[in-house]
Structure formats: C-alpha cells, structure tokens
Amino acid sequence: MSAIFASLIPTFLIIATGWLCRATKFVSEPQWAGLERVTYVIFFPALIIDTLSRADLSSVPVLGVGGALVGSILTMAVLVLAMRPVLERQFGIDGPSFTSIFQGATRWNTFVGLAVAGSLFGQRGIALIAVAIAAMVPLLNLLAFYVFIRFAGQPQRSPWDILRSFIANPFIWSCAIGLALNLLMPPLPKPIAGYIDVMGRAALASGLLIVGAGLDIRRLASPGLPHALAAVLKLVLMPVMAVTLARLIGVTGDDLVVTVVAASVPSASAAYVLARQMGGNAGLMAEILTLQTLIALISMPVLISLLS
C-alpha cells in the first residue's frame, strides 16, 4: 500500500497544481485551450507511438490485458443501458443526463493511467497501458457515438462521418502508427526516435495539469444520484469486473496490477468536450469528472492493493 501511495502522490500533486494554476488564473483560459490541443494532438500521440513502436509485444499479455478491459467495458455498457428505463421512469433522468452517466461509468483517463502505471512499473507499465489504449479507445468512441445519437437527440450520422471521426482521433491514429512501426518497420533512425521520445515525455505532465485544470470544486455543492451512480460503477464495479475477467484469462502479477490501474482511474476529461459537442449534459459531466477524480485519491490505492 505504501508503494502504491508513493506512486500516486506525484500524480495527484500535478493534478492539484493544474487546479491551482487555473483557480488563481495564473494560466489564462486561452492558454489552457492551447496546452490541451498541443497535448492531445502532439505530445500524447508521440508518447503512444514511441511506446508501442519500441515495446516487446511478445512479452506483454496483449490478449489477456486487452481482452479483460474490453470485456469489462462491454459488460458495463450493457448494464448501464439496461438501467436506462428505470433511471428515466423512477428518477426522471433525461437522455442528455443519461449520456453523462454512461460516459462516467465507461470512459477512462489515459493520462492518470499512464502516470500511475509508469510510476509503478516503468516502461513495461507504460507499454501495457498503451496496449490498453489500443484495445479500449476505438470501442469507447463507438459506444459514445451510439449513446449520444440514441439518447441525446443527435441526428443520425453516416458511416463515413463516423469513420472520419475515428481516423481523426489522436488516440486511434497514434496507436495504429505505433503498432505498424513495431510490426512492419525496422527501428527508426536515432534523430527521429529522439525527437519522438522528447515530445512524448511532455505528455504526462501536461496531461495531468489539464486534468487538474478541469476540476471545479464549486460544482459539487449538491451531488445526487447520477454523481453517485457514475462513481460507484466506474471506480468500484469496473475494476472488480476487469480483474475477474483478467484472472479467468490467466493474467497475473504486475500485468494484473496494471489491469486494475487501467480500470480504476476516473473518467476522461474528453468526455466533457464530447458532451458539449454532441448535446449531452455537459454540466453534469463536469461534476461527475470532478467527483471521480477526488474519490480516486482514496479508491485507487485501496482497490489496487485489494484486487491485485
């Protein structure tokens, strides 16, 4: 437990620094927007490309870790969708609010996962999280599109529009490039590899600062059922499901710990952006993200210790 706390403390101190910079207006809104764009489009893809291109995939349980996480996401998605009629009929939760609960229960914060796994297990931990990203991100985007179109009153989108959105997603194209370089190409020339490595190193710090900047403690004045439900589903039930599936598949040791890390992180800050763009309840999504990030300070070390 002490080792896990020691690994988590730097992560959450950086998140707290991001919150403080925004709360004190030390960094202005336009500057945050610029940092977020550079991180998502340049720094983060560089980290994923560098990690996947150099990872020894033969020594990493790709199918075990990836299969357990995909299985837990699908199970959670089915469970939340099955709850939809009850939430609407008994508690008056409308379609846009339901999309926030769905995203809060299924999506995951890649920046926190990478930082914690890297702190615990170094390059192997980052490689395993990169495998998790390659397995989870396309599925999560597909599920999010479906839920917004179905419950937020969004117009039907053509298959080409959906495909174009996938291709433009930095998480997806960086995974594709990294895997292609790993499987098909010889090692990159040293100047190119060094360039990608340096750019990728900036991803974790800037990503965690952005997570902290997105926190708004004032939004948590009166949390309700949607907040509690999304937190329990994502921070408790999701890790339990992922570990159960991972054990059944045969994942053990450090690989199992990384599976717990990937499943127990709070939901992604990108969920708020998607809620704004596609007609979801963006205010509720921001509140869920803030609450989950604060709870994760306690829930992650406890669950990592108990489940692994």
CSV table of C-alpha atoms in Angstrom, one decimal:
chain,number,residue,atom,x,y,z
A,1,MET,CA,0.0,0.0,0.0
A,2,SER,CA,2.8,2.4,0.8
A,3,ALA,CA,4.5,1.8,-2.5
A,4,ILE,CA,1.2,2.5,-4.3
A,5,PHE,CA,0.6,5.7,-2.4
A,6,ALA,CA,4.1,6.8,-3.2
A,7,SER,CA,3.4,6.2,-6.9
A,8,LEU,CA,0.1,8.0,-6.8
A,9,ILE,CA,1.1,11.1,-4.8
A,10,PRO,CA,3.2,12.7,-7.5
A,11,THR,CA,0.3,12.1,-10.0
A,12,PHE,CA,-2.2,13.9,-7.9
A,13,LEU,CA,0.2,16.6,-6.8
A,14,ILE,CA,0.5,17.5,-10.5
A,15,ILE,CA,-3.3,17.4,-10.8
A,16,ALA,CA,-3.6,19.7,-7.8
A,17,THR,CA,-1.0,22.1,-9.4
A,18,GLY,CA,-3.2,22.3,-12.6
A,19,TRP,CA,-6.2,23.1,-10.4
A,20,LEU,CA,-4.3,25.8,-8.5
A,21,CYS,CA,-3.0,27.4,-11.7
A,22,ARG,CA,-6.5,27.7,-13.1
A,23,ALA,CA,-8.2,28.7,-9.8
A,24,THR,CA,-5.7,31.5,-9.3
A,25,LYS,CA,-5.8,32.5,-13.0
A,26,PHE,CA,-2.1,32.1,-13.2
A,27,VAL,CA,-2.8,30.4,-16.5
A,28,SER,CA,-5.5,32.0,-18.6
A,29,GLU,CA,-8.3,30.2,-20.4
A,30,PRO,CA,-6.8,30.7,-23.9
A,31,GLN,CA,-3.5,29.3,-22.7
A,32,TRP,CA,-5.2,26.2,-21.3
A,33,ALA,CA,-7.0,25.7,-24.6
A,34,GLY,CA,-3.7,25.8,-26.4
A,35,LEU,CA,-2.0,23.4,-24.0
A,36,GLU,CA,-4.9,21.0,-24.3
A,37,ARG,CA,-4.7,21.0,-28.0
A,38,VAL,CA,-0.9,20.5,-28.1
A,39,THR,CA,-1.1,17.7,-25.6
A,40,TYR,CA,-3.9,15.8,-27.4
A,41,VAL,CA,-2.6,16.3,-30.9
A,42,ILE,CA,1.2,16.2,-30.5
A,43,PHE,CA,2.5,15.2,-27.0
A,44,PHE,CA,0.2,12.3,-26.3
A,45,PRO,CA,0.4,10.7,-29.8
A,46,ALA,CA,4.2,11.0,-29.6
A,47,LEU,CA,4.2,9.1,-26.3
A,48,ILE,CA,2.0,6.3,-27.7
A,49,ILE,CA,3.9,6.0,-31.0
A,50,ASP,CA,7.2,5.9,-29.1
A,51,THR,CA,6.0,3.3,-26.6
A,52,LEU,CA,4.2,1.0,-29.0
A,53,SER,CA,6.9,1.1,-31.6
A,54,ARG,CA,9.6,0.0,-29.1
A,55,ALA,CA,7.5,-2.3,-26.9
A,56,ASP,CA,8.3,-6.0,-26.9
A,57,LEU,CA,4.8,-7.1,-27.6
A,58,SER,CA,5.7,-10.8,-27.4
A,59,SER,CA,6.4,-10.4,-23.6
A,60,VAL,CA,3.2,-8.4,-22.9
A,61,PRO,CA,-0.1,-10.2,-22.4
A,62,VAL,CA,-1.9,-8.2,-25.2
A,63,LEU,CA,-4.9,-10.5,-25.4
A,64,GLY,CA,-5.1,-11.0,-21.7
A,65,VAL,CA,-5.0,-7.4,-20.6
A,66,GLY,CA,-6.8,-6.1,-23.6
A,67,GLY,CA,-9.4,-8.8,-23.5
A,68,ALA,CA,-10.2,-8.2,-19.9
A,69,LEU,CA,-10.6,-4.5,-20.3
A,70,VAL,CA,-12.7,-4.8,-23.4
A,71,GLY,CA,-14.9,-7.4,-21.8
A,72,SER,CA,-15.4,-5.2,-18.7
A,73,ILE,CA,-16.3,-2.2,-20.9
A,74,LEU,CA,-18.9,-4.2,-22.8
A,75,THR,CA,-20.4,-5.6,-19.7
A,76,MET,CA,-20.6,-2.2,-18.1
A,77,ALA,CA,-22.2,-0.7,-21.2
A,78,VAL,CA,-24.8,-3.4,-21.3
A,79,LEU,CA,-25.5,-2.9,-17.5
A,80,VAL,CA,-25.9,0.9,-17.8
A,81,LEU,CA,-28.1,0.6,-20.9
A,82,ALA,CA,-30.3,-1.9,-19.1
A,83,MET,CA,-30.7,0.6,-16.2
A,84,ARG,CA,-31.9,3.3,-18.6
A,85,PRO,CA,-35.7,2.7,-18.3
A,86,VAL,CA,-35.5,2.6,-14.5
A,87,LEU,CA,-33.5,5.8,-14.3
A,88,GLU,CA,-35.9,7.6,-16.5
A,89,ARG,CA,-39.1,6.3,-15.0
A,90,GLN,CA,-38.2,6.3,-11.3
A,91,PHE,CA,-35.8,9.2,-11.1
A,92,GLY,CA,-36.6,11.4,-14.0
A,93,ILE,CA,-33.2,11.3,-15.6
A,94,ASP,CA,-33.5,12.5,-19.2
A,95,GLY,CA,-31.5,11.4,-22.2
A,96,PRO,CA,-28.7,14.1,-22.1
A,97,SER,CA,-28.1,13.3,-18.4
A,98,PHE,CA,-28.0,9.6,-19.1
A,99,THR,CA,-25.2,10.1,-21.6
A,100,SER,CA,-23.2,11.7,-18.8
A,101,ILE,CA,-23.8,8.7,-16.5
A,102,PHE,CA,-22.9,6.4,-19.3
A,103,GLN,CA,-19.6,8.2,-20.1
A,104,GLY,CA,-18.8,8.5,-16.4
A,105,ALA,CA,-19.2,4.7,-16.0
A,106,THR,CA,-17.3,3.6,-19.0
A,107,ARG,CA,-14.6,6.0,-20.2
A,108,TRP,CA,-11.2,6.2,-18.5
A,109,ASN,CA,-8.5,8.9,-18.1
A,110,THR,CA,-5.5,7.7,-20.1
A,111,PHE,CA,-3.2,10.4,-18.6
A,112,VAL,CA,-3.7,9.2,-15.0
A,113,GLY,CA,-3.4,5.6,-16.1
A,114,LEU,CA,-0.1,6.2,-17.9
A,115,ALA,CA,1.3,8.2,-15.0
A,116,VAL,CA,0.5,5.6,-12.3
A,117,ALA,CA,1.5,2.5,-14.3
A,118,GLY,CA,4.7,4.2,-15.4
A,119,SER,CA,5.5,5.2,-11.8
A,120,LEU,CA,4.8,1.6,-10.6
A,121,PHE,CA,6.5,-0.4,-13.3
A,122,GLY,CA,8.4,1.9,-15.6
A,123,GLN,CA,8.5,1.3,-19.3
A,124,ARG,CA,6.7,-2.0,-19.1
A,125,GLY,CA,3.8,-0.4,-17.2
A,126,ILE,CA,3.5,2.3,-19.9
A,127,ALA,CA,3.6,-0.4,-22.6
A,128,LEU,CA,0.8,-2.2,-21.0
A,129,ILE,CA,-1.3,0.9,-20.7
A,130,ALA,CA,-0.6,1.6,-24.4
A,131,VAL,CA,-1.9,-1.8,-25.2
A,132,ALA,CA,-5.0,-1.0,-23.1
A,133,ILE,CA,-5.4,2.3,-25.1
A,134,ALA,CA,-5.2,0.4,-28.4
A,135,ALA,CA,-7.9,-2.0,-27.2
A,136,MET,CA,-10.3,0.4,-25.4
A,137,VAL,CA,-10.3,3.7,-27.2
A,138,PRO,CA,-11.9,2.6,-30.5
A,139,LEU,CA,-14.6,0.7,-28.6
A,140,LEU,CA,-15.3,3.5,-26.2
A,141,ASN,CA,-15.7,6.0,-29.0
A,142,LEU,CA,-18.1,3.7,-30.9
A,143,LEU,CA,-20.2,3.3,-27.7
A,144,ALA,CA,-20.2,7.0,-27.0
A,145,PHE,CA,-21.4,7.8,-30.5
A,146,TYR,CA,-24.2,5.3,-30.2
A,147,VAL,CA,-25.4,6.6,-26.9
A,148,PHE,CA,-25.4,10.3,-28.0
A,149,ILE,CA,-27.2,9.5,-31.2
A,150,ARG,CA,-29.7,7.3,-29.3
A,151,PHE,CA,-30.4,9.3,-26.2
A,152,ALA,CA,-29.2,12.9,-26.7
A,153,GLY,CA,-31.4,13.6,-29.8
A,154,GLN,CA,-28.4,13.8,-32.2
A,155,PRO,CA,-29.2,13.3,-35.9
A,156,GLN,CA,-28.1,10.1,-37.5
A,157,ARG,CA,-24.6,10.2,-38.8
A,158,SER,CA,-23.4,8.4,-42.0
A,159,PRO,CA,-20.8,5.6,-41.7
A,160,TRP,CA,-18.3,7.9,-43.4
A,161,ASP,CA,-18.8,10.6,-40.8
A,162,ILE,CA,-18.2,8.1,-38.0
A,163,LEU,CA,-15.2,6.6,-39.8
A,164,ARG,CA,-13.7,10.1,-40.3
A,165,SER,CA,-14.2,10.9,-36.6
A,166,PHE,CA,-12.3,7.7,-35.7
A,167,ILE,CA,-9.4,8.4,-38.1
A,168,ALA,CA,-9.1,12.0,-36.8
A,169,ASN,CA,-9.0,10.8,-33.1
A,170,PRO,CA,-5.3,11.2,-32.0
A,171,PHE,CA,-5.7,8.2,-29.6
A,172,ILE,CA,-6.6,6.0,-32.6
A,173,TRP,CA,-4.2,7.1,-35.3
A,174,SER,CA,-1.2,7.2,-32.9
A,175,CYS,CA,-2.0,3.6,-31.8
A,176,ALA,CA,-2.2,2.5,-35.4
A,177,ILE,CA,1.1,4.2,-36.3
A,178,GLY,CA,2.9,2.8,-33.2
A,179,LEU,CA,1.7,-0.8,-33.9
A,180,ALA,CA,2.6,-0.5,-37.6
A,181,LEU,CA,6.1,0.6,-36.8
A,182,ASN,CA,6.5,-2.2,-34.3
A,183,LEU,CA,5.3,-4.9,-36.6
A,184,LEU,CA,6.4,-3.8,-40.0
A,185,MET,CA,9.4,-1.4,-39.8
A,186,PRO,CA,13.0,-1.6,-38.7
A,187,PRO,CA,14.0,0.7,-35.8
A,188,LEU,CA,13.6,4.4,-36.5
A,189,PRO,CA,16.7,6.5,-37.2
A,190,LYS,CA,18.1,7.9,-34.0
A,191,PRO,CA,17.3,11.5,-34.7
A,192,ILE,CA,13.7,10.7,-35.4
A,193,ALA,CA,13.4,8.4,-32.4
A,194,GLY,CA,15.0,11.0,-30.2
A,195,TYR,CA,12.6,13.7,-31.4
A,196,ILE,CA,9.5,11.5,-30.7
A,197,ASP,CA,10.9,10.5,-27.3
A,198,VAL,CA,11.4,14.1,-26.2
A,199,MET,CA,7.9,15.1,-27.4
A,200,GLY,CA,6.3,12.2,-25.7
A,201,ARG,CA,8.0,12.9,-22.3
A,202,ALA,CA,5.9,16.1,-22.1
A,203,ALA,CA,2.6,14.2,-22.4
A,204,LEU,CA,2.2,13.0,-18.8
A,205,ALA,CA,2.9,16.3,-17.0
A,206,SER,CA,0.8,18.4,-19.4
A,207,GLY,CA,-2.0,15.9,-19.5
A,208,LEU,CA,-2.2,15.8,-15.7
A,209,LEU,CA,-2.1,19.6,-15.5
A,210,ILE,CA,-5.1,19.6,-17.9
A,211,VAL,CA,-7.0,17.1,-15.7
A,212,GLY,CA,-6.4,19.4,-12.7
A,213,ALA,CA,-7.5,22.5,-14.6
A,214,GLY,CA,-10.8,20.8,-15.4
A,215,LEU,CA,-11.7,20.4,-11.8
A,216,ASP,CA,-14.4,22.7,-10.4
A,217,ILE,CA,-15.0,22.1,-6.7
A,218,ARG,CA,-17.9,24.5,-6.7
A,219,ARG,CA,-19.9,22.1,-8.9
A,220,LEU,CA,-20.1,19.6,-6.1
A,221,ALA,CA,-22.3,21.6,-3.8
A,222,SER,CA,-25.2,19.1,-4.1
A,223,PRO,CA,-24.2,15.8,-5.7
A,224,GLY,CA,-27.2,13.5,-6.5
A,225,LEU,CA,-27.9,10.0,-7.8
A,226,PRO,CA,-26.2,10.5,-11.2
A,227,HIS,CA,-23.0,11.5,-9.5
A,228,ALA,CA,-23.0,8.6,-7.0
A,229,LEU,CA,-24.1,6.1,-9.6
A,230,ALA,CA,-21.3,7.0,-12.1
A,231,ALA,CA,-18.7,7.0,-9.3
A,232,VAL,CA,-19.7,3.5,-8.0
A,233,LEU,CA,-19.9,2.0,-11.4
A,234,LYS,CA,-16.6,3.4,-12.6
A,235,LEU,CA,-14.4,3.4,-9.5
A,236,VAL,CA,-15.6,0.2,-7.8
A,237,LEU,CA,-17.6,-2.1,-10.1
A,238,MET,CA,-15.4,-1.6,-13.3
A,239,PRO,CA,-12.2,-2.6,-11.6
A,240,VAL,CA,-13.8,-5.7,-10.0
A,241,MET,CA,-15.2,-6.8,-13.4
A,242,ALA,CA,-11.8,-6.2,-15.1
A,243,VAL,CA,-9.9,-8.2,-12.5
A,244,THR,CA,-12.4,-11.0,-12.5
A,245,LEU,CA,-12.1,-11.4,-16.3
A,246,ALA,CA,-8.3,-11.0,-16.2
A,247,ARG,CA,-7.9,-13.8,-13.6
A,248,LEU,CA,-10.1,-16.0,-15.7
A,249,ILE,CA,-7.9,-15.3,-18.8
A,250,GLY,CA,-4.8,-16.0,-16.7
A,251,VAL,CA,-3.3,-12.6,-16.2
A,252,THR,CA,-1.2,-12.4,-13.0
A,253,GLY,CA,1.5,-10.4,-11.3
A,254,ASP,CA,2.4,-6.9,-12.4
A,255,ASP,CA,0.2,-7.3,-15.5
A,256,LEU,CA,-2.8,-7.8,-13.2
A,257,VAL,CA,-1.9,-4.7,-11.3
A,258,VAL,CA,-1.8,-2.6,-14.5
A,259,THR,CA,-5.2,-4.0,-15.4
A,260,VAL,CA,-6.5,-2.7,-12.1
A,261,VAL,CA,-4.9,0.7,-12.7
A,262,ALA,CA,-6.5,1.0,-16.2
A,263,ALA,CA,-9.9,0.0,-14.8
A,264,SER,CA,-9.9,2.1,-11.6
A,265,VAL,CA,-8.9,5.5,-13.0
A,266,PRO,CA,-11.6,8.2,-13.1
A,267,SER,CA,-13.4,9.0,-16.4
A,268,ALA,CA,-11.7,11.0,-19.1
A,269,SER,CA,-11.8,14.8,-19.4
A,270,ALA,CA,-12.5,14.3,-23.1
A,271,ALA,CA,-16.0,13.2,-22.0
A,272,TYR,CA,-16.8,16.8,-21.1
A,273,VAL,CA,-15.7,18.0,-24.5
A,274,LEU,CA,-17.8,15.3,-26.2
A,275,ALA,CA,-20.9,16.2,-24.1
A,276,ARG,CA,-20.6,19.8,-25.2
A,277,GLN,CA,-20.3,18.9,-28.8
A,278,MET,CA,-23.0,16.3,-29.1
A,279,GLY,CA,-25.8,17.6,-26.9
A,280,GLY,CA,-25.1,15.9,-23.6
A,281,ASN,CA,-25.5,17.3,-20.2
A,282,ALA,CA,-22.0,19.0,-20.1
A,283,GLY,CA,-22.6,20.5,-16.6
A,284,LEU,CA,-23.4,17.1,-15.1
A,285,MET,CA,-20.4,15.6,-16.9
A,286,ALA,CA,-18.1,18.1,-15.4
A,287,GLU,CA,-19.4,17.4,-11.9
A,288,ILE,CA,-19.0,13.7,-12.4
A,289,LEU,CA,-15.4,14.1,-13.6
A,290,THR,CA,-14.6,16.3,-10.6
A,291,LEU,CA,-16.1,13.9,-8.0
A,292,GLN,CA,-14.5,10.9,-9.6
A,293,THR,CA,-11.0,12.5,-9.6
A,294,LEU,CA,-11.3,13.4,-6.0
A,295,ILE,CA,-12.6,10.0,-4.9
A,296,ALA,CA,-9.9,8.3,-6.9
A,297,LEU,CA,-7.3,9.7,-4.5
A,298,ILE,CA,-8.6,7.1,-2.0
A,299,SER,CA,-10.2,4.5,-4.1
A,300,MET,CA,-7.3,3.7,-6.5
A,301,PRO,CA,-4.7,2.7,-3.9
A,302,VAL,CA,-7.2,0.7,-1.9
A,303,LEU,CA,-8.5,-1.2,-5.0
A,304,ILE,CA,-5.0,-1.7,-6.4
A,305,SER,CA,-4.0,-3.3,-3.1
A,306,LEU,CA,-7.1,-5.4,-2.6
A,307,LEU,CA,-7.7,-6.6,-6.1
A,308,SER,CA,-4.1,-7.3,-7.2
